[in-house]
Tab-separated table of C-alpha atoms and ligand atoms in Angstrom:
chain	number	residue	atom	x	y	z
K	149	MET	CA	16.836	3.721	-26.294
K	150	SER	CA	16.997	7.946	-26.475
K	151	GLU	CA	18.403	10.178	-23.508
K	152	TYR	CA	14.730	11.158	-22.059
K	153	VAL	CA	13.405	7.650	-22.432
K	154	ASN	CA	16.799	5.806	-20.188
K	155	ASN	CA	16.950	9.402	-18.021
K	156	LEU	CA	13.050	9.006	-17.076
K	157	LEU	CA	13.507	5.120	-16.445
K	158	SER	CA	16.642	5.481	-14.453
K	159	LYS	CA	14.842	8.373	-12.337
K	160	VAL	CA	11.644	5.450	-12.137
K	161	LYS	CA	13.863	2.850	-10.572
K	162	ALA	CA	15.877	5.054	-8.261
K	163	GLN	CA	12.614	6.425	-6.772
K	164	ASN	CA	10.552	2.850	-6.693
K	165	GLN	CA	12.986	0.591	-5.245
K	166	ASN	CA	12.657	-3.006	-4.788
K	167	GLU	CA	9.567	-2.682	-7.826
K	168	PRO	CA	10.973	-4.877	-10.127
K	169	GLU	CA	8.008	-5.862	-12.438
K	170	PHE	CA	6.793	-1.994	-12.124
K	171	HIS	CA	10.475	-1.057	-13.329
K	172	GLN	CA	9.816	-4.000	-16.294
K	173	ALA	CA	6.117	-2.855	-16.794
K	174	VAL	CA	7.270	1.099	-17.450
K	175	GLN	CA	10.377	-0.002	-19.592
K	176	GLU	CA	7.941	-1.758	-21.490
K	177	VAL	CA	5.808	0.753	-22.279
K	178	LEU	CA	8.490	3.943	-22.195
K	179	GLU	CA	10.542	1.733	-25.326
K	180	SER	CA	8.033	1.273	-27.277
K	181	LEU	CA	6.700	4.986	-27.088
K	182	GLU	CA	9.781	6.484	-28.521
K	183	GLY	CA	8.685	7.109	-31.700
K	184	VAL	CA	5.219	8.973	-30.629
K	185	ILE	CA	7.301	11.375	-28.130
K	186	ALA	CA	9.887	12.187	-31.198
K	187	GLN	CA	6.953	13.406	-32.816
K	188	HIS	CA	4.797	15.040	-30.236
K	189	PRO	CA	6.808	17.527	-28.437
K	190	GLU	CA	3.488	18.570	-26.596
K	191	TYR	CA	3.498	15.468	-24.849
K	192	ARG	CA	7.237	15.785	-23.646
K	193	SER	CA	6.861	19.477	-22.577
K	194	ALA	CA	3.835	18.255	-20.970
K	195	LYS	CA	5.447	15.804	-18.959
K	196	ILE	CA	3.090	13.213	-19.470
K	197	LEU	CA	5.160	10.260	-19.198
K	198	GLU	CA	6.209	11.580	-15.763
K	199	ARG	CA	3.089	12.422	-15.049
K	200	MET	CA	1.697	8.604	-16.062
K	201	VAL	CA	4.200	6.373	-14.311
K	202	GLU	CA	3.348	8.401	-10.959
K	203	PRO	CA	0.194	6.821	-9.307
K	204	GLU	CA	-2.402	9.697	-9.246
K	205	ARG	CA	-2.915	7.835	-5.296
K	206	VAL	CA	-1.844	5.340	-3.841
K	207	ILE	CA	-4.103	4.002	-0.690
K	208	MET	CA	-2.624	1.432	1.925
K	209	PHE	CA	-4.216	0.118	4.592
K	210	ARG	CA	-4.248	-2.639	7.462
K	211	VAL	CA	-6.506	-5.227	7.147
K	212	PRO	CA	-7.109	-7.539	10.931
K	213	TRP	CA	-9.312	-10.772	11.197
K	214	MET	CA	-9.720	-13.460	12.710
K	215	ASP	CA	-9.431	-16.978	11.990
K	216	ASP	CA	-12.045	-19.942	13.423
K	217	GLN	CA	-9.931	-20.884	15.652
K	218	GLY	CA	-10.066	-17.042	17.640
K	219	GLU	CA	-6.818	-16.304	16.425
K	220	ILE	CA	-5.770	-12.260	14.996
K	221	HIS	CA	-4.199	-11.991	11.780
K	222	VAL	CA	-3.035	-8.982	10.160
K	223	ASN	CA	-2.731	-8.587	6.334
K	224	ARG	CA	-1.966	-5.534	4.236
K	225	GLY	CA	-4.492	-4.085	2.140
K	226	TYR	CA	-3.592	-1.653	-1.023
K	227	ARG	CA	-5.707	0.326	-3.687
K	228	ILE	CA	-3.568	1.856	-6.454
K	229	GLU	CA	-5.673	4.402	-7.955
K	230	MET	CA	-3.431	5.032	-11.348
K	231	ASN	CA	-4.572	7.394	-13.794
K	232	SER	CA	-8.488	8.643	-14.265
K	233	ALA	CA	-8.058	10.616	-17.501
K	234	ILE	CA	-10.815	9.087	-19.085
K	235	GLY	CA	-13.249	7.494	-16.616
K	236	PRO	CA	-13.261	6.313	-12.638
K	237	TYR	CA	-10.363	4.067	-11.817
K	238	LYS	CA	-10.843	0.744	-12.690
K	239	GLY	CA	-8.898	-2.834	-11.748
K	240	GLY	CA	-9.097	-6.228	-10.479
K	241	LEU	CA	-8.136	-7.045	-6.941
K	242	ARG	CA	-5.287	-9.703	-6.161
K	243	PHE	CA	-5.213	-11.841	-3.157
K	244	HIS	CA	-2.460	-13.379	-3.256
K	245	PRO	CA	0.502	-14.342	-0.838
K	246	SER	CA	2.954	-12.891	-3.394
K	247	VAL	CA	1.209	-9.230	-3.581
K	248	THR	CA	3.589	-6.149	-3.185
K	249	LEU	CA	3.557	-3.044	-3.735
K	250	GLY	CA	5.629	-3.214	-6.671
K	251	ILE	CA	3.134	-5.934	-8.474
K	252	LEU	CA	0.367	-3.690	-7.818
K	253	LYS	CA	1.910	-0.898	-9.275
K	254	PHE	CA	2.663	-2.618	-12.815
K	255	LEU	CA	-0.588	-4.028	-13.221
K	256	ALA	CA	-2.313	-0.691	-12.427
K	257	PHE	CA	0.182	0.680	-14.673
K	258	GLU	CA	-0.688	-1.934	-17.451
K	259	GLN	CA	-4.694	-1.188	-16.734
K	260	VAL	CA	-4.325	2.396	-17.770
K	261	PHE	CA	-3.640	1.394	-21.486
K	262	LYS	CA	-5.916	-1.694	-21.474
K	263	ASN	CA	-8.764	0.103	-20.654
K	264	SER	CA	-8.331	2.890	-22.884
K	265	LEU	CA	-7.665	0.571	-25.732
K	266	THR	CA	-11.083	-0.867	-24.915
K	267	THR	CA	-13.057	2.293	-26.241
K	268	LEU	CA	-14.888	2.232	-22.812
K	269	PRO	CA	-14.490	5.163	-20.694
K	270	MET	CA	-12.449	3.348	-17.352
K	271	GLY	CA	-9.372	4.761	-16.365
K	272	GLY	CA	-6.691	2.743	-14.242
K	273	GLY	CA	-6.038	0.930	-11.272
K	274	LYS	CA	-5.320	-2.747	-9.211
K	275	GLY	CA	-5.162	-3.739	-5.735
K	276	GLY	CA	-5.049	-6.678	-3.159
K	277	SER	CA	-3.673	-7.917	-0.561
K	278	ASP	CA	-1.218	-10.348	0.380
K	279	PHE	CA	-4.007	-12.693	1.802
K	280	ASP	CA	-3.565	-16.302	1.095
K	281	PRO	CA	-6.973	-17.395	0.336
K	282	LYS	CA	-5.457	-21.304	0.387
K	283	GLY	CA	-7.028	-23.709	2.793
K	284	LYS	CA	-9.308	-20.771	4.480
K	285	SER	CA	-12.619	-21.624	5.280
K	286	ASP	CA	-15.774	-19.850	3.917
K	287	HIS	CA	-16.004	-17.420	7.269
K	288	GLU	CA	-12.634	-16.933	7.633
K	289	VAL	CA	-12.391	-15.466	3.588
K	290	MET	CA	-15.490	-13.476	4.621
K	291	ARG	CA	-14.290	-11.756	7.666
K	292	PHE	CA	-10.972	-10.969	5.595
K	293	CYS	CA	-13.326	-9.854	2.875
K	294	GLN	CA	-15.456	-7.709	5.065
K	295	SER	CA	-12.390	-6.353	6.916
K	296	PHE	CA	-10.484	-5.460	3.709
K	297	MET	CA	-13.839	-3.150	2.715
K	298	THR	CA	-14.471	-1.747	6.099
K	299	GLU	CA	-11.584	0.742	5.011
K	300	LEU	CA	-11.337	0.194	0.800
K	301	PHE	CA	-14.952	1.926	1.331
K	302	ARG	CA	-14.367	4.897	1.376
K	303	HIS	CA	-12.199	5.184	-0.941
K	304	ILE	CA	-14.046	4.253	-3.922
K	305	GLY	CA	-17.770	4.115	-5.666
K	306	PRO	CA	-19.411	3.716	-8.692
K	307	ASN	CA	-18.185	6.886	-10.226
K	308	THR	CA	-14.688	7.110	-8.475
K	309	ASP	CA	-13.130	3.296	-8.423
K	310	VAL	CA	-14.548	0.666	-9.433
K	311	PRO	CA	-12.418	-2.684	-8.423
K	312	ALA	CA	-13.375	-6.467	-9.319
K	313	GLY	CA	-11.552	-9.864	-9.359
K	314	ASP	CA	-7.929	-10.911	-10.488
K	315	ILE	CA	-5.860	-13.804	-8.660
K	316	GLY	CA	-7.508	-15.295	-5.858
K	317	VAL	CA	-10.637	-12.889	-6.252
K	318	GLY	CA	-13.768	-14.748	-7.664
K	319	GLY	CA	-17.313	-14.519	-7.391
K	320	ARG	CA	-17.234	-15.401	-4.073
K	321	GLU	CA	-14.704	-12.341	-2.735
K	322	ILE	CA	-16.785	-10.193	-5.124
K	323	GLY	CA	-20.073	-11.293	-2.762
K	324	PHE	CA	-18.634	-11.023	0.508
K	325	LEU	CA	-17.158	-7.308	-0.207
K	326	PHE	CA	-20.174	-6.153	-2.188
K	327	GLY	CA	-22.174	-6.979	0.789
K	328	GLN	CA	-20.286	-5.114	3.167
K	329	TYR	CA	-19.708	-2.066	1.288
K	330	LYS	CA	-23.589	-2.088	0.840
K	331	ARG	CA	-23.621	-2.222	4.853
K	332	LEU	CA	-21.668	0.423	5.141
K	333	ARG	CA	-22.963	3.010	2.428
K	334	ASN	CA	-26.513	2.188	3.116
K	335	GLU	CA	-26.292	2.105	-1.113
K	336	PHE	CA	-27.060	-0.577	-3.862
K	337	THR	CA	-24.707	0.619	-6.881
K	338	GLY	CA	-22.404	-0.753	-9.381
K	339	VAL	CA	-19.091	-0.499	-7.263
K	340	LEU	CA	-17.881	-3.902	-7.929
K	341	THR	CA	-17.715	-5.802	-11.164
K	342	GLY	CA	-17.996	-9.353	-11.463
K	343	LYS	CA	-21.201	-9.252	-9.179
K	344	GLY	CA	-23.254	-12.159	-9.116
K	345	ILE	CA	-26.466	-12.669	-11.746
K	346	ASN	CA	-29.068	-12.256	-9.584
K	347	TRP	CA	-27.875	-9.284	-8.279
K	348	GLY	CA	-26.916	-6.800	-10.801
K	349	GLY	CA	-23.707	-9.029	-12.315
K	350	SER	CA	-23.207	-9.687	-16.379
K	351	LEU	CA	-23.832	-12.953	-18.057
K	352	ILE	CA	-20.610	-13.500	-19.418
K	353	ARG	CA	-18.388	-11.530	-17.217
K	354	PRO	CA	-16.984	-14.686	-15.987
K	355	GLU	CA	-16.165	-16.427	-19.080
K	356	ALA	CA	-14.775	-12.908	-20.639
K	357	THR	CA	-11.079	-12.648	-19.950
K	358	GLY	CA	-10.580	-16.249	-21.751
K	359	TYR	CA	-12.813	-15.728	-24.307
K	360	GLY	CA	-11.881	-12.454	-25.312
K	361	THR	CA	-8.565	-13.856	-25.191
K	362	VAL	CA	-9.268	-16.725	-28.009
K	363	TYR	CA	-11.067	-13.966	-29.817
K	364	PHE	CA	-7.733	-11.941	-29.865
K	365	ALA	CA	-5.748	-15.179	-31.470
K	366	GLN	CA	-8.420	-15.661	-33.724
K	367	GLU	CA	-7.623	-12.545	-35.434
K	368	MET	CA	-4.178	-12.568	-35.331
K	369	LEU	CA	-4.458	-16.336	-36.988
K	370	LYS	CA	-6.948	-14.930	-39.618
K	371	THR	CA	-3.915	-12.045	-40.713
K	372	ARG	CA	-1.888	-15.294	-41.451
K	373	GLY	CA	-5.172	-16.980	-42.609
K	374	GLN	CA	-5.502	-19.370	-40.509
K	375	ASP	CA	-7.813	-20.205	-37.425
K	376	PHE	CA	-8.352	-22.661	-34.304
K	377	GLU	CA	-9.433	-25.981	-36.262
K	378	GLY	CA	-7.287	-28.427	-35.614
K	379	LYS	CA	-4.548	-26.178	-33.648
K	380	VAL	CA	-2.509	-27.728	-30.586
K	381	CYS	CA	-2.508	-25.046	-27.829
K	382	ALA	CA	-0.714	-24.880	-24.780
K	383	VAL	CA	-2.804	-23.085	-21.694
K	384	SER	CA	-0.522	-22.065	-18.162
K	385	GLY	CA	-3.077	-22.297	-15.009
K	386	PHE	CA	-5.928	-23.461	-14.307
K	387	GLY	CA	-8.095	-20.573	-13.256
K	388	ASN	CA	-10.594	-18.321	-14.318
K	389	VAL	CA	-9.070	-17.223	-17.845
K	390	ALA	CA	-7.185	-20.421	-18.254
K	391	TRP	CA	-10.876	-22.273	-17.919
K	392	GLY	CA	-12.792	-19.876	-20.147
K	393	ALA	CA	-9.784	-20.317	-22.956
K	394	VAL	CA	-9.909	-23.635	-22.794
K	395	GLN	CA	-13.847	-23.770	-23.343
K	396	LYS	CA	-13.592	-21.685	-26.454
K	397	ILE	CA	-10.859	-23.072	-28.046
K	398	ASN	CA	-12.917	-26.205	-27.767
K	399	GLN	CA	-15.670	-24.695	-29.357
K	400	LEU	CA	-13.604	-23.403	-32.243
K	401	GLY	CA	-12.120	-27.005	-32.738
K	402	GLY	CA	-8.806	-26.849	-31.179
K	403	LYS	CA	-7.115	-28.649	-28.758
K	404	VAL	CA	-5.666	-27.481	-25.248
K	405	VAL	CA	-3.152	-30.480	-24.479
K	406	THR	CA	-1.743	-28.738	-21.275
K	407	LEU	CA	-2.440	-26.725	-18.200
K	408	SER	CA	0.070	-25.361	-15.188
K	409	GLY	CA	-0.125	-24.430	-11.715
K	410	PRO	CA	2.475	-23.417	-9.183
K	411	ASP	CA	3.161	-27.718	-8.854
K	412	GLY	CA	3.818	-28.130	-12.679
K	413	PHE	CA	2.252	-28.482	-15.610
K	414	ILE	CA	0.049	-31.159	-16.655
K	415	TYR	CA	0.275	-32.634	-20.559
K	416	ASP	CA	-2.819	-34.236	-21.803
K	417	LYS	CA	-2.947	-35.724	-25.599
K	418	SER	CA	-6.256	-36.331	-26.019
K	419	GLY	CA	-7.179	-32.463	-24.690
K	420	VAL	CA	-8.657	-31.328	-22.124
K	421	LYS	CA	-12.854	-31.249	-22.763
K	422	GLY	CA	-15.978	-31.846	-21.372
K	423	GLU	CA	-15.779	-33.135	-18.126
K	424	LYS	CA	-12.470	-32.224	-17.869
K	425	VAL	CA	-13.335	-28.719	-18.241
K	426	ASP	CA	-15.680	-29.079	-15.499
K	427	TYR	CA	-13.260	-30.205	-13.086
K	428	MET	CA	-10.797	-27.170	-13.272
K	429	LEU	CA	-13.217	-25.250	-11.145
K	430	LYS	CA	-13.388	-27.796	-8.579
K	431	LEU	CA	-9.264	-27.604	-9.015
K	432	ARG	CA	-9.888	-23.789	-8.645
K	433	ALA	CA	-11.953	-24.063	-5.596
K	434	SER	CA	-10.368	-26.270	-3.827
K	435	ALA	CA	-7.777	-23.909	-3.283
K	436	ASN	CA	-5.021	-26.347	-2.767
K	437	ASP	CA	-2.858	-24.359	-5.361
K	438	ARG	CA	-2.408	-27.862	-7.465
K	439	VAL	CA	-2.233	-29.170	-10.988
K	440	LYS	CA	-1.391	-32.830	-10.586
K	441	ASP	CA	-4.891	-33.521	-9.023
K	442	TYR	CA	-6.004	-33.319	-12.418
K	443	ALA	CA	-3.239	-35.573	-13.523
K	444	ASP	CA	-4.194	-38.297	-10.969
K	445	GLU	CA	-7.998	-38.212	-11.668
K	446	PHE	CA	-7.619	-38.709	-15.880
K	447	LYS	CA	-4.565	-40.929	-15.737
K	448	VAL	CA	-2.361	-38.115	-17.582
K	449	GLU	CA	1.372	-37.081	-17.408
K	450	PHE	CA	2.336	-35.311	-15.361
K	451	TYR	CA	5.625	-32.522	-14.665
K	452	PRO	CA	6.192	-31.342	-11.331
K	453	GLY	CA	8.063	-27.852	-11.010
K	454	LYS	CA	8.182	-27.529	-14.359
K	455	ARG	CA	6.447	-24.771	-17.090
K	456	PRO	CA	4.202	-26.084	-20.204
K	457	TRP	CA	6.354	-24.280	-23.011
K	458	GLY	CA	8.745	-27.090	-24.010
K	459	VAL	CA	5.510	-29.254	-25.779
K	460	LYS	CA	4.727	-28.585	-29.553
K	461	VAL	CA	1.917	-26.336	-30.094
K	462	ASP	CA	0.610	-24.289	-32.515
K	463	VAL	CA	-0.868	-21.909	-30.214
K	464	ALA	CA	0.587	-20.841	-26.552
K	465	LEU	CA	-1.724	-19.065	-24.051
K	466	PRO	CA	-0.363	-18.072	-20.629
K	467	CYS	CA	-2.737	-17.780	-18.145
K	468	ALA	CA	-1.749	-17.880	-14.816
K	469	THR	CA	0.292	-15.080	-14.033
K	470	GLN	CA	3.504	-12.636	-14.718
K	471	ASN	CA	6.826	-13.771	-15.766
K	472	GLU	CA	6.589	-17.118	-16.915
K	473	ILE	CA	7.663	-16.853	-19.859
K	474	TYR	CA	11.515	-16.720	-19.719
K	475	GLU	CA	13.741	-16.177	-22.730
K	476	GLU	CA	14.517	-19.676	-22.487
K	477	ASP	CA	10.686	-20.535	-22.702
K	478	ALA	CA	10.313	-18.233	-25.722
K	479	LYS	CA	13.136	-19.670	-27.860
K	480	GLU	CA	11.836	-23.627	-27.285
K	481	LEU	CA	8.271	-22.508	-28.177
K	482	VAL	CA	9.262	-20.600	-31.523
K	483	LYS	CA	11.823	-23.884	-31.950
K	484	ASN	CA	9.129	-26.311	-31.669
K	485	GLY	CA	7.113	-24.398	-34.315
K	486	CYS	CA	4.602	-22.532	-32.434
K	487	ASN	CA	3.442	-19.551	-34.233
K	488	CYS	CA	1.180	-17.493	-31.964
K	489	VAL	CA	1.650	-16.419	-28.733
K	490	CYS	CA	-1.452	-14.820	-27.231
K	491	GLU	CA	-1.249	-13.223	-23.484
K	492	GLY	CA	-4.264	-14.081	-21.158
K	493	ALA	CA	-1.909	-13.224	-17.806
K	494	ASN	CA	-1.146	-10.045	-17.214
K	495	MET	CA	2.803	-9.490	-18.528
K	496	PRO	CA	3.867	-13.190	-18.352
K	497	THR	CA	6.557	-12.722	-20.439
K	498	THR	CA	9.478	-10.894	-19.600
K	499	ILE	CA	11.140	-8.283	-21.474
K	500	GLU	CA	13.948	-11.131	-23.312
K	501	GLY	CA	11.303	-13.105	-24.365
K	502	TYR	CA	9.066	-11.169	-25.957
K	503	LYS	CA	12.107	-9.863	-27.975
K	504	ILE	CA	12.409	-13.395	-28.671
K	505	PHE	CA	8.417	-13.817	-30.569
K	506	THR	CA	9.502	-10.205	-32.111
K	507	ASP	CA	12.455	-11.003	-33.862
K	508	ALA	CA	11.171	-14.604	-34.945
K	509	LYS	CA	8.650	-12.593	-36.077
K	510	ILE	CA	5.687	-14.981	-34.608
K	511	LEU	CA	2.308	-13.073	-34.130
K	512	TYR	CA	2.883	-12.335	-30.520
K	513	ALA	CA	-0.219	-9.916	-28.107
K	514	PRO	CA	0.479	-8.644	-24.427
K	515	GLY	CA	-2.129	-8.987	-22.132
K	516	LYS	CA	-2.968	-5.317	-22.087
K	517	ALA	CA	-4.738	-5.990	-25.258
K	518	SER	CA	-5.384	-9.832	-25.716
K	519	ASN	CA	-6.734	-9.664	-22.068
K	520	ALA	CA	-8.826	-6.682	-22.133
K	521	GLY	CA	-12.169	-8.347	-22.372
K	522	GLY	CA	-12.218	-9.091	-18.844
K	523	VAL	CA	-12.306	-5.351	-17.853
K	524	ALA	CA	-14.474	-4.276	-21.562
K	525	THR	CA	-17.107	-7.264	-19.642
K	526	SER	CA	-16.863	-5.370	-16.410
K	527	GLY	CA	-17.342	-1.729	-18.533
K	528	LEU	CA	-20.342	-3.726	-20.142
K	529	GLU	CA	-20.897	-4.601	-16.718
K	530	MET	CA	-21.404	-1.061	-15.356
K	531	SER	CA	-23.554	-0.037	-18.468
K	532	GLN	CA	-26.081	-2.209	-17.239
K	533	ASN	CA	-25.625	-1.305	-13.703
K	534	SER	CA	-26.159	2.184	-14.947
K	535	MET	CA	-29.289	1.806	-16.984
K	536	ARG	CA	-30.740	-1.142	-14.134
K	537	LEU	CA	-31.255	-3.059	-17.422
K	538	PRO	CA	-29.565	-6.549	-17.632
K	539	TRP	CA	-28.278	-7.878	-21.234
K	540	SER	CA	-28.617	-11.163	-22.660
K	541	SER	CA	-25.690	-13.870	-22.629
K	542	ASP	CA	-25.316	-13.603	-26.757
K	543	GLU	CA	-25.548	-10.011	-26.420
K	544	VAL	CA	-22.520	-9.723	-23.941
K	545	ASP	CA	-20.677	-12.255	-25.735
K	546	LYS	CA	-21.435	-10.346	-29.374
K	547	ARG	CA	-19.747	-6.682	-27.797
K	548	LEU	CA	-17.015	-8.286	-26.005
K	549	HIS	CA	-16.362	-10.053	-29.838
K	550	GLU	CA	-16.818	-6.730	-31.435
K	551	ILE	CA	-14.261	-4.901	-28.539
K	552	MET	CA	-11.607	-8.071	-29.131
K	553	THR	CA	-11.858	-7.549	-33.124
K	554	ARG	CA	-11.921	-3.415	-32.640
K	555	ILE	CA	-8.035	-4.073	-30.358
K	556	HIS	CA	-6.810	-6.294	-33.047
K	557	ASP	CA	-7.335	-3.722	-35.559
K	558	THR	CA	-6.360	-0.760	-33.641
K	559	CYS	CA	-2.953	-2.644	-32.302
K	560	VAL	CA	-2.396	-3.518	-36.344
K	561	SER	CA	-3.384	-0.345	-37.897
K	562	THR	CA	-1.337	1.830	-34.988
K	563	ALA	CA	1.554	-0.446	-35.757
K	564	GLN	CA	1.492	0.218	-39.109
K	565	ARG	CA	1.205	3.991	-38.822
K	566	TYR	CA	4.400	4.152	-36.764
K	567	GLY	CA	6.568	2.184	-39.011
K	568	GLN	CA	6.843	-1.693	-37.113
K	569	PRO	CA	3.942	-4.043	-38.627
K	570	GLY	CA	2.987	-6.587	-37.228
K	571	ASN	CA	4.063	-5.511	-33.913
K	572	TYR	CA	1.174	-5.652	-31.457
K	573	VAL	CA	3.440	-4.444	-28.843
K	574	ILE	CA	4.185	-1.484	-30.283
K	575	GLY	CA	0.690	-1.308	-31.767
K	576	ALA	CA	-0.782	-1.281	-28.277
K	577	ASN	CA	1.585	0.111	-25.995
K	578	ILE	CA	1.079	3.834	-28.765
K	579	ALA	CA	-3.087	3.157	-29.205
K	580	GLY	CA	-3.734	2.606	-25.136
K	581	PHE	CA	-1.293	5.890	-24.661
K	582	LEU	CA	-2.485	8.636	-27.378
K	583	LYS	CA	-6.067	8.354	-25.767
K	584	VAL	CA	-5.087	8.752	-22.492
K	585	ALA	CA	-2.409	11.397	-23.180
K	586	ASP	CA	-4.566	13.760	-25.491
K	587	ALA	CA	-7.153	13.579	-22.225
K	588	MET	CA	-4.594	14.436	-19.919
K	589	LEU	CA	-3.889	17.388	-21.753
K	590	ASP	CA	-7.437	18.328	-22.192
K	591	GLN	CA	-7.890	18.686	-18.604
K	592	GLY	CA	-4.590	20.535	-17.459
K	593	LEU	CA	-2.580	20.056	-15.181
K	594	VAL	CA	-3.659	17.423	-12.889
P	1243	NDP	P1	-7.205	-17.050	-10.169
P	1243	NDP	O1	-7.141	-17.115	-9.289
P	1243	NDP	O2	-8.419	-17.692	-11.316
P	1243	NDP	O3	-6.494	-18.171	-11.624
P	1243	NDP	C1	-4.810	-18.180	-10.765
P	1243	NDP	C2	-4.107	-19.199	-12.254
P	1243	NDP	O4	-2.654	-18.871	-12.116
P	1243	NDP	C3	-4.431	-20.147	-10.773
P	1243	NDP	O5	-4.338	-21.649	-11.787
P	1243	NDP	C4	-3.259	-20.129	-9.937
P	1243	NDP	O6	-2.495	-21.027	-9.338
P	1243	NDP	C5	-2.302	-20.104	-11.097
P	1243	NDP	N1	-0.601	-18.922	-10.097
P	1243	NDP	C6	-1.152	-17.821	-9.084
P	1243	NDP	N2	0.062	-17.717	-8.974
P	1243	NDP	C7	1.152	-18.643	-9.622
P	1243	NDP	C8	2.248	-18.776	-10.024
P	1243	NDP	N3	3.368	-18.171	-9.149
P	1243	NDP	N4	2.853	-20.091	-10.570
P	1243	NDP	C9	2.351	-20.978	-11.269
P	1243	NDP	N5	0.974	-20.605	-11.372
P	1243	NDP	C10	0.142	-19.152	-10.381
P	1243	NDP	O7	-6.610	-15.886	-11.324
P	1243	NDP	P2	-6.671	-15.274	-13.196
P	1243	NDP	O8	-7.614	-16.525	-13.794
P	1243	NDP	O9	-8.443	-14.808	-12.537
P	1243	NDP	O10	-5.762	-14.510	-13.032
P	1243	NDP	C11	-4.708	-15.546	-14.119
P	1243	NDP	C12	-3.955	-14.726	-15.204
P	1243	NDP	O11	-4.926	-13.594	-15.936
P	1243	NDP	C13	-3.388	-13.166	-13.934
P	1243	NDP	O12	-2.461	-12.957	-14.745
P	1243	NDP	C14	-4.504	-12.059	-14.207
P	1243	NDP	O13	-3.552	-10.817	-13.592
P	1243	NDP	C15	-4.992	-12.043	-15.345
P	1243	NDP	N6	-5.949	-11.038	-15.579
P	1243	NDP	C16	-7.665	-11.726	-14.824
P	1243	NDP	C17	-8.482	-11.137	-15.222
P	1243	NDP	C18	-9.809	-11.500	-14.625
P	1243	NDP	O14	-10.958	-10.759	-15.231
P	1243	NDP	N7	-10.089	-12.206	-13.940
P	1243	NDP	C19	-8.287	-10.048	-16.968
P	1243	NDP	C20	-7.307	-10.082	-17.085
P	1243	NDP	C21	-5.654	-10.436	-16.411
P	1243	NDP	P3	-3.341	-20.621	-7.790
P	1243	NDP	O15	-4.274	-19.169	-7.318
P	1243	NDP	O16	-2.812	-21.874	-7.151
P	1243	NDP	O17	-1.434	-20.208	-6.789
P	1244	2IT	O1	-6.462	-7.817	-15.013
P	1244	2IT	C1	-7.828	-7.513	-15.337
P	1244	2IT	O2	-7.831	-6.688	-16.718
P	1244	2IT	C2	-8.473	-7.583	-14.875
P	1244	2IT	N1	-8.397	-8.378	-13.904
P	1244	2IT	C3	-10.266	-7.801	-15.016
P	1244	2IT	C4	-10.122	-5.805	-14.109
P	1244	2IT	C5	-11.586	-5.525	-13.913
P	1244	2IT	O3	-11.724	-4.804	-13.418
P	1244	2IT	O4	-12.857	-6.243	-14.676
């Protein structure tokens, strides 16, 4: 690591204490930008990196709400407006008890590069709350969402900041949030994405992140003359992203043998397909936090407290959450012959883990490239809202597919140009960075 990058990283750590995930995301990006910074002194003298690691704005607020028994609860709400150089802030909202400022800052930071890669005009942001949707009634979720939006509405807008879903925020929550925004502003606009189909949503948005991840993996496999036909795949998580990925893998002739949750993983030798894919939606909607129910329902093996990376597979798609593939998991995957790891989740692999993959020269894609299909389709939803014209699912899927192929090719050509052929981390970080950095130079000191 150069002295410049090392000093900057130390400063980020000192100024953002107790935010390990943010440090991790920044370290991964800074390390991979060394080559560009050396070649372009203008970025260094304009302090582009120093500006990029500092959010443009951080909003933190109290979210009081009442449960069905009349008891009052107080949660914390956040919106990180990270970078608006290439478009309005754009990124999801996460409702999960593990949410902290540092986790949302890491996600907002990643989002800046991801959104740049989509080629659509979107800046980066992220938000959420430590609210735990588990075990809450629909009415409780509604009251929470209404209270959350009662503060957030003054900071967002279709040309300012456009939130969407993430862990714990799906169609139901977006509906409650949108309703409250509309009521407070008296405006029907595309201020959120992931909306219902009858009120401004885009077809394919629910499937988009998972589909996009598989399209990306398909392109990676192609570079080695392979495809999904007959490939055995490990998927983690059982939520929105995992669900879309499983469907697309099945369509392409692959077989998914694992799903996971906070309680452990299931091993389904015959493949997660047909009614079992629909059952994933039930699991997600139950908010029980358990994947064991799948094993009970379909009489397959369940491994409590374990992650699925010890299973012998050809392709691994981590789709649950950050830091779920550690160094030892990465070694296990490589040892068992897995030759493609494509991230559906954000930063599911630790830095030590991804170095195992790159050293072993297997295909490895970082989430900011491979899971960009979700936000890209959010961008397409924004376009449809602006035109006031919806597209067919074939039209959206075709555009999604093209965008994912283009991101893939950009990663490959950028990695090649910077002397690291086949390194998707280098390709994604540099390509995502250049567009934002140049826009920041153009716009002066802001
Ligand atoms: P969902 O809420 O639909 O599902 C999340 C899944 O991950 C659930 O199975 C969830 O179980 C599980 N999970 C959450 N925390 C943990 C944990 N600590 N250990 C193990 N499993 C856990 O979220 P999404 O599918 O939308 O999001 C999954 C990942 O994909 C996240 O990293 C998200 O940032 C990323 N992503 C999402 C996009 C989107 O459009 N939705 C776009 C791009 C990336 P439970 O909730 O029961 O704990
Ligand atoms: O991490 C992500 O890219 C998302 N959760 C989707 C964000 C969006 O604005 O659609």
